[in-house]
């Protein structure tokens, strides 16, 4: 379905996108403008803020931009590819899911337990703090899933007001729901200026954004978008990564207890996305075995990366 054929009740944003999509230069120009603005944001905030807070913010934003760049890079082959086999797509998403699970365990929960124990003075208290954060992460994703209109590749429209939003924007919002907790995880990882937490987490998320970006671009192409438009929208969806990184730095950089809570929140949100969305999507088409093997491979890759970079 072409964007220009959106129903009359589509949102104002979707209507504007429909009008702009008729000009070949508009999509690429819009994407370039968003990248430029994000880059200017990094530079300007870095100049304004100094000291440890400024350094943590700069690292978090750079990490978010790396994840955005990986999403855009992963989407690029969608210009040339006409289709992506369902088995291959499910395997790629399984790989991404495995890396997200391992990143949650090794780069979020373990540092969170360590920080929580140091704050609470005991292992049980530290674990309780992290579990509290995980619960908040789940509540966050449940709220976003309930109140944000979105649609997944093989599912119907979901969320409040979905009937008033064009189908393309439903896909974009669904992608945003996935990318926001990833960006938040990067931001929390760098909020204390600790490269041993933030660096392996950023690498893992960036690597899993490569197959995810391609899968999103191909899903958009499958509903009728032109190759360049599909790739541009898939790439632009990655801008939620630096936005989430900003939120994550602010979340984890406050009170001492906020850091383990923030790590637990990011882990809870990512695990929720994997279990609630990604794994069911990969098992929907009868490709459970390749998807599971992909998940195991992604988990193993991230475990090795965390050991090498942590």
Short mmCIF file of N, CA and C in Angstrom, two decimals, residues 176 189 227 285-286 301:
data_model
loop_
_atom_site.label_atom_id
_atom_site.label_comp_id
_atom_site.label_asym_id
_atom_site.label_seq_id
_atom_site.Cartn_x
_atom_site.Cartn_y
_atom_site.Cartn_z
N UNK A 176 9.60 2.18 17.05
CA UNK A 176 10.02 3.07 18.14
C UNK A 176 9.89 2.39 19.50
N UNK A 189 23.85 2.82 30.79
CA UNK A 189 25.17 2.20 30.85
C UNK A 189 26.30 3.21 30.94
N UNK A 227 11.63 1.33 -2.55
CA UNK A 227 12.83 0.95 -1.81
C UNK A 227 13.46 2.08 -1.01
N UNK A 285 5.91 -18.32 11.93
CA UNK A 285 5.88 -18.85 10.57
C UNK A 285 6.42 -20.26 10.45
N UNK A 286 6.56 -20.97 11.58
CA UNK A 286 7.03 -22.34 11.54
C UNK A 286 8.54 -22.49 11.45
N UNK A 301 27.52 -14.70 21.00
CA UNK A 301 28.33 -13.59 20.50
C UNK A 301 28.42 -12.48 21.54
#
